Short mmCIF file of C-alpha atoms in Angstrom, two decimals:
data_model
loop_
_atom_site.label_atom_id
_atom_site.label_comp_id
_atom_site.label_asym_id
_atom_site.label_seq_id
_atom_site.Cartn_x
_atom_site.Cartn_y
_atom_site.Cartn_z
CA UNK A 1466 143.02 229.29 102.49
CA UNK A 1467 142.69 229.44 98.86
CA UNK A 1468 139.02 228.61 97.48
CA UNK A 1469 138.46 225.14 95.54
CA UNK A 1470 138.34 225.37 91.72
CA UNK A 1471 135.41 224.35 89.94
CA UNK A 1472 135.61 221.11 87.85
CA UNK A 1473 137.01 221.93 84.36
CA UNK A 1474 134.82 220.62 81.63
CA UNK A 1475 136.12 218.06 79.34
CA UNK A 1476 136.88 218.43 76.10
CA UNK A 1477 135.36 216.57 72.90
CA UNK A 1478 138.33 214.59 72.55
CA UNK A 1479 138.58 213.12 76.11
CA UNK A 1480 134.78 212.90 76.08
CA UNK A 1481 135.38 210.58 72.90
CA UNK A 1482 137.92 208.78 74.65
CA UNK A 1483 135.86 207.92 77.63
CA UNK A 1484 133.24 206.34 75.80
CA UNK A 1485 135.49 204.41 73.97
CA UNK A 1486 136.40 202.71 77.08
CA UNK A 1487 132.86 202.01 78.66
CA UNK A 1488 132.05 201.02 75.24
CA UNK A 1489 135.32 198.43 75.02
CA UNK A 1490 134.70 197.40 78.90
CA UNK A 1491 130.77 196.57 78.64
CA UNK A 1492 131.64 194.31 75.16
CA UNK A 1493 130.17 190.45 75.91
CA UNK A 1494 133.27 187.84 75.08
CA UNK A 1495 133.70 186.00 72.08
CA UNK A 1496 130.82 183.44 71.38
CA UNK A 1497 132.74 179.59 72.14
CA UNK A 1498 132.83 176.82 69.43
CA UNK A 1499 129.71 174.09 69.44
CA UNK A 1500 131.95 171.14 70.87
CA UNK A 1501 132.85 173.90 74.12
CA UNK A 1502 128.62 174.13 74.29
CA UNK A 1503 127.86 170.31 74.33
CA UNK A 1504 131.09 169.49 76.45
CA UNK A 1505 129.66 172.02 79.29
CA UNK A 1506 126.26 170.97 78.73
CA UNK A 1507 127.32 166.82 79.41
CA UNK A 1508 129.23 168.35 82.58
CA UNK A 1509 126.09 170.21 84.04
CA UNK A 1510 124.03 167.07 83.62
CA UNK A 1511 126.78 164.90 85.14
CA UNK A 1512 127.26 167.50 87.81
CA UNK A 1513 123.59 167.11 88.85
CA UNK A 1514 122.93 163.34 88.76
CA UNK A 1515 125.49 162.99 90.94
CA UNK A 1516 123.84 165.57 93.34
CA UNK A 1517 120.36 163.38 92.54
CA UNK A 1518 122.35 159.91 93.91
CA UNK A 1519 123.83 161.46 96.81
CA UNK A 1520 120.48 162.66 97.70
CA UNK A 1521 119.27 159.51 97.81
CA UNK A 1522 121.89 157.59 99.37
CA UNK A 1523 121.45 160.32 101.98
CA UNK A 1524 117.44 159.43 102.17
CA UNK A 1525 118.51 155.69 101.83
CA UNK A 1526 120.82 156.10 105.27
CA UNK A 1527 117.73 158.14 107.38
CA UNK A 1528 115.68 155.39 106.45
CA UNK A 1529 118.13 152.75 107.68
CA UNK A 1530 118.86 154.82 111.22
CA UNK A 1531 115.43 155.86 111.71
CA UNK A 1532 114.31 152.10 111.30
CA UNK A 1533 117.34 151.01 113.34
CA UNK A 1534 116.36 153.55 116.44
CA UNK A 1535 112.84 152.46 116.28
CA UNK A 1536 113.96 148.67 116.82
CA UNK A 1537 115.87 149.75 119.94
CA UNK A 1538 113.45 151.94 121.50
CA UNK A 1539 110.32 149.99 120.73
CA UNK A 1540 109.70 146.20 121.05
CA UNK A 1541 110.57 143.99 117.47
CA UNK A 1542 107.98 144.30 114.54
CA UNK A 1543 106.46 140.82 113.91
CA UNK A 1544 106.76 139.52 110.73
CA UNK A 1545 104.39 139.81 107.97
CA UNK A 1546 102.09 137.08 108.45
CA UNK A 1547 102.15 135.00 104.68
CA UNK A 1548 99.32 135.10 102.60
CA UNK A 1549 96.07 132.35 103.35
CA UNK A 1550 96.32 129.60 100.63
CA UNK A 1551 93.73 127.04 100.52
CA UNK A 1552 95.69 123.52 100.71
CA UNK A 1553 93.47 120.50 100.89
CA UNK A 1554 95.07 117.82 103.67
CA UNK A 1555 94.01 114.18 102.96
CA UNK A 1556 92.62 113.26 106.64
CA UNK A 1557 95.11 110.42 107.97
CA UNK A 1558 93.74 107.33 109.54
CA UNK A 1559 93.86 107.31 112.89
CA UNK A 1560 96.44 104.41 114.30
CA UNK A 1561 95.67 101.25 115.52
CA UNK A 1562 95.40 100.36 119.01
CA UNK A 1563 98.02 99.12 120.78
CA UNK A 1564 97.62 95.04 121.55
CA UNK A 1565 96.46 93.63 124.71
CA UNK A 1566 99.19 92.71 126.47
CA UNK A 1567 96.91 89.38 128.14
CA UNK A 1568 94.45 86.94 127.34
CA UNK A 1569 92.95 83.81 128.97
CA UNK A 1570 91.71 80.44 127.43
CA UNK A 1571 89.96 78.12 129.65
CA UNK A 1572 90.23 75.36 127.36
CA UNK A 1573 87.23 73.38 130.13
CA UNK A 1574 84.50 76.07 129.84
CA UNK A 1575 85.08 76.72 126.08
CA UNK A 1576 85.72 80.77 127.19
CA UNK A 1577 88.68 82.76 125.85
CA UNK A 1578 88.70 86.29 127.94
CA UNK A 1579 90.68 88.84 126.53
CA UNK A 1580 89.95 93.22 127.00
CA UNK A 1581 87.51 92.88 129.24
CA UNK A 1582 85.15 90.87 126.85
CA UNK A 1583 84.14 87.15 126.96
CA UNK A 1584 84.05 84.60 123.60
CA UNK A 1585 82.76 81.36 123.58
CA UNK A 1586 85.34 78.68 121.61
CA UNK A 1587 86.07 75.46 119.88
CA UNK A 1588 88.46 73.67 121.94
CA UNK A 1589 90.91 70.70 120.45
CA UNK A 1590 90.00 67.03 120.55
CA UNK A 1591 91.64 64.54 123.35
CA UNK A 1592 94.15 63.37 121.16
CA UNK A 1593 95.10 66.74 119.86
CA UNK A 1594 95.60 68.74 122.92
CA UNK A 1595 98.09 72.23 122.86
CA UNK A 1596 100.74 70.68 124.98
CA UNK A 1597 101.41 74.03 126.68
CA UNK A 1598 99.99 76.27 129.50
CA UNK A 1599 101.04 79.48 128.73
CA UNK A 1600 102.41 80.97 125.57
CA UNK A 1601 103.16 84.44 123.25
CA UNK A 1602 101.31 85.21 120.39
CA UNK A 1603 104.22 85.21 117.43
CA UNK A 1604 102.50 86.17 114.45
CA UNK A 1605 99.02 86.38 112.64
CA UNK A 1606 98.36 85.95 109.54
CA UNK A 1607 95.00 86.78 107.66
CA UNK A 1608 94.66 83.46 105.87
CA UNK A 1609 97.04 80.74 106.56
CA UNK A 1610 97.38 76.98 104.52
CA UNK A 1611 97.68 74.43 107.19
CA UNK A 1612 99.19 71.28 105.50
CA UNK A 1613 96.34 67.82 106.06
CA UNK A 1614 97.40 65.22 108.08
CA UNK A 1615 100.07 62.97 107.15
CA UNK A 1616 99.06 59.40 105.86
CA UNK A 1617 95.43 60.24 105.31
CA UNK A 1618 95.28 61.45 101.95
CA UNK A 1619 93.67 64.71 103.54
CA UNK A 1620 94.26 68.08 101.28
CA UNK A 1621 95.89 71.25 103.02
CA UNK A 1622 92.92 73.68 104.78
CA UNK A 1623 92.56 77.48 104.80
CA UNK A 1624 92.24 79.09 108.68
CA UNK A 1625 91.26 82.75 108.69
CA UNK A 1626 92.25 85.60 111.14
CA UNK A 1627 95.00 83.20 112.21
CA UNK A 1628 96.84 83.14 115.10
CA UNK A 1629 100.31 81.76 116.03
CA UNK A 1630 102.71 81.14 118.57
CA UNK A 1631 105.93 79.57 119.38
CA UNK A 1632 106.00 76.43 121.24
CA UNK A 1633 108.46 75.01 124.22
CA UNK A 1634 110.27 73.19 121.17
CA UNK A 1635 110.49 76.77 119.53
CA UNK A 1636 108.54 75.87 116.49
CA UNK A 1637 106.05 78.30 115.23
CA UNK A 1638 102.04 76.49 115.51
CA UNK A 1639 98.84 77.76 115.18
CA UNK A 1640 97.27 79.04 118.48
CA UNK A 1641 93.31 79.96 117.52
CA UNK A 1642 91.41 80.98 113.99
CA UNK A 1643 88.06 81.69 113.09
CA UNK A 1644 85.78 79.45 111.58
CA UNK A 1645 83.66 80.16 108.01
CA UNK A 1646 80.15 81.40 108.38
CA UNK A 1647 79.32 78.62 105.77
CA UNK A 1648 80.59 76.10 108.70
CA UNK A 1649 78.02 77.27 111.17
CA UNK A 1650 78.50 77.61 114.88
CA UNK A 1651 76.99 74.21 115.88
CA UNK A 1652 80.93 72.94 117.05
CA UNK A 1653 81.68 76.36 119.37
CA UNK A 1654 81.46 75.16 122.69
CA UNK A 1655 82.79 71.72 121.77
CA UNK A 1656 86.23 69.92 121.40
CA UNK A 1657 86.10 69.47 117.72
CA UNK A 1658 89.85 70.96 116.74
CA UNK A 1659 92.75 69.11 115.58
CA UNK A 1660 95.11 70.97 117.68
CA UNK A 1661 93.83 74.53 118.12
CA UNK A 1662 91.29 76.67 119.06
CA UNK A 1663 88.28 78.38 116.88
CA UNK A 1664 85.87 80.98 117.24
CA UNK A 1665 83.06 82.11 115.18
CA UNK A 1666 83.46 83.91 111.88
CA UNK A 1667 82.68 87.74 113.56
CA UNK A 1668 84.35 86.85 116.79
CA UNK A 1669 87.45 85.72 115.33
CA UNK A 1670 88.28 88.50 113.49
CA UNK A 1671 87.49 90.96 116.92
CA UNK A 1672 90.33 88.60 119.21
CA UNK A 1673 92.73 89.02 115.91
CA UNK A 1674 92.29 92.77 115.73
CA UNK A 1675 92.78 93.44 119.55
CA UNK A 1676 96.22 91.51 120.37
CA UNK A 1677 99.42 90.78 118.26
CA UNK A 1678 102.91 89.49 118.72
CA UNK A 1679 103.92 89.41 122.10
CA UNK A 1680 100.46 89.12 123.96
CA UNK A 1681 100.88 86.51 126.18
CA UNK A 1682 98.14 83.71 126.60
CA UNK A 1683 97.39 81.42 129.62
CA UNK A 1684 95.47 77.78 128.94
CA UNK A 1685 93.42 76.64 131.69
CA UNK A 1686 92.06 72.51 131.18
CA UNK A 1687 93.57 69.57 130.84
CA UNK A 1688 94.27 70.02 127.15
CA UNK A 1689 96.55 72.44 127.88
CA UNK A 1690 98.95 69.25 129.81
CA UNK A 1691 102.16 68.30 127.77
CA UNK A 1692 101.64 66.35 124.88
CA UNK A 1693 103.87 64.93 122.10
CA UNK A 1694 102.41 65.92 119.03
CA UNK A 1695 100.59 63.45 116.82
CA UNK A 1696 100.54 63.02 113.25
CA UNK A 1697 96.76 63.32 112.59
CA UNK A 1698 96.86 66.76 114.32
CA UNK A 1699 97.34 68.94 111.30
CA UNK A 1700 96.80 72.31 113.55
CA UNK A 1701 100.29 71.28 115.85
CA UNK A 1702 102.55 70.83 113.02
CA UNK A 1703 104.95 73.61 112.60
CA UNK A 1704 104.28 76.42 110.57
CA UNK A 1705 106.76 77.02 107.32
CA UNK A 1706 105.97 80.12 105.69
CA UNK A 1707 103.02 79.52 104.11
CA UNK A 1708 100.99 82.60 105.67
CA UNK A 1709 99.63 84.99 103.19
CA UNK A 1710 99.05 89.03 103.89
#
């Protein structure tokens, strides 16, 4: 087997000639124009705020699942209570009581009895009597102009804390009132009345308070027997409207 040759050295010109090429190969390219710079340079910075969104929509979406697995496997967050605020609340009156359904006038004894409690009244004269033994409270009125009576010359009187009701003949009359303090209390206890029933000036005003329209009211005593009325009995002629609030 013949031996192997030793390399032959290389001569000037292929030595040249080899260099040339590294030389040629290892050359950087051509530098680009300015518009090829800033066009690449918008692309990069497009390029990576698109990666910056879809990292967040990606952050946005764990959020969402990790909220929506934490509903399932634990019990419902309660709501954010609001925040305190100072409101001021005007205090509303408390509401009235409710009527009494009953009350009792024993037009003999002077007593009217009505919620337990006892009042001492002013019955109507002989030739005024009510003309009715039992009857429902229609209306009240806080003062109320009675008309005088007819062919006397008499002017019209004020009753207080009135009380009305309506009668077999389905007119509206006055049922009881309460006399003025300046009037005294001298006549409670008496028949005195043309054609109703008074109690005193305190008293009154506690029976008007404590029933209303559709209370219903038995009279004891022979007033209370039928009676046409008369025309001197100002308190049994109807009522027309001339109640005031």
């Amino acid at each position: 087997m013949p031996e192997p040759q030793p390399p032959q050295p290389l001569t000037e010109s292929e030595l040249s000639a080899r260099f040339h090429h590294l030389a040629v190969s290892g050359t950087a390219p051509a530098p680009t124009s300015g518009a090829q710079v800033r066009s690449r340079a918008v692309r990069r910075r497009r390029n990576r705020r698109a990666v910056l969104a879809t990292t967040a929509v990606a952050a946005a979406a764990l959020g969402v699942a990790t909220v929506v697995t934490s509903g399932v496997l634990d019990s419902p967050a309660k709501p954010a209570a609001p925040p305190a605020t100072s409101v001021s609340h005007t205090p509303r009156p408390a509401p009235s009581p409710a009527p009494v359904r009953r009350m009792t006038v024993d037009l003999n004894s002077k007593l009217l009895v009505v919620g337990g409690d006892t009042y001492g009244i002013d019955g109507p004269v002989a030739l005024c009597p009510i003309g009715e033994t039992a009857v429902t409270v229609t209306a009240k009125y806080p003062t109320l102009t009675m008309p005088g009576p007819a062919g006397v010359g008499e002017t019209s009187a004020t009753r207080r804390w009135a009380v009305t009701f309506t009668d077999r003949d389905h007119h509206e009359r006055l049922l009881l009132w309460a006399l003025d303090r300046s009037a005294g209390l001298n006549s409670i206890g008496h028949d005195t009345n043309s054609g109703s029933i008074a109690l005193g000036p305190d008293t009154g005003k506690e029976v008007y308070d404590v029933i209303g329209p559709g209370t219903r009211v038995e009279l004891k005593g022979w007033q209370a027997a039928n009676a046409q009325p008369d025309s001197v009995c100002s308190d049994r002629r109807p009522i027309t409207g001339t109640g005031t609030g």
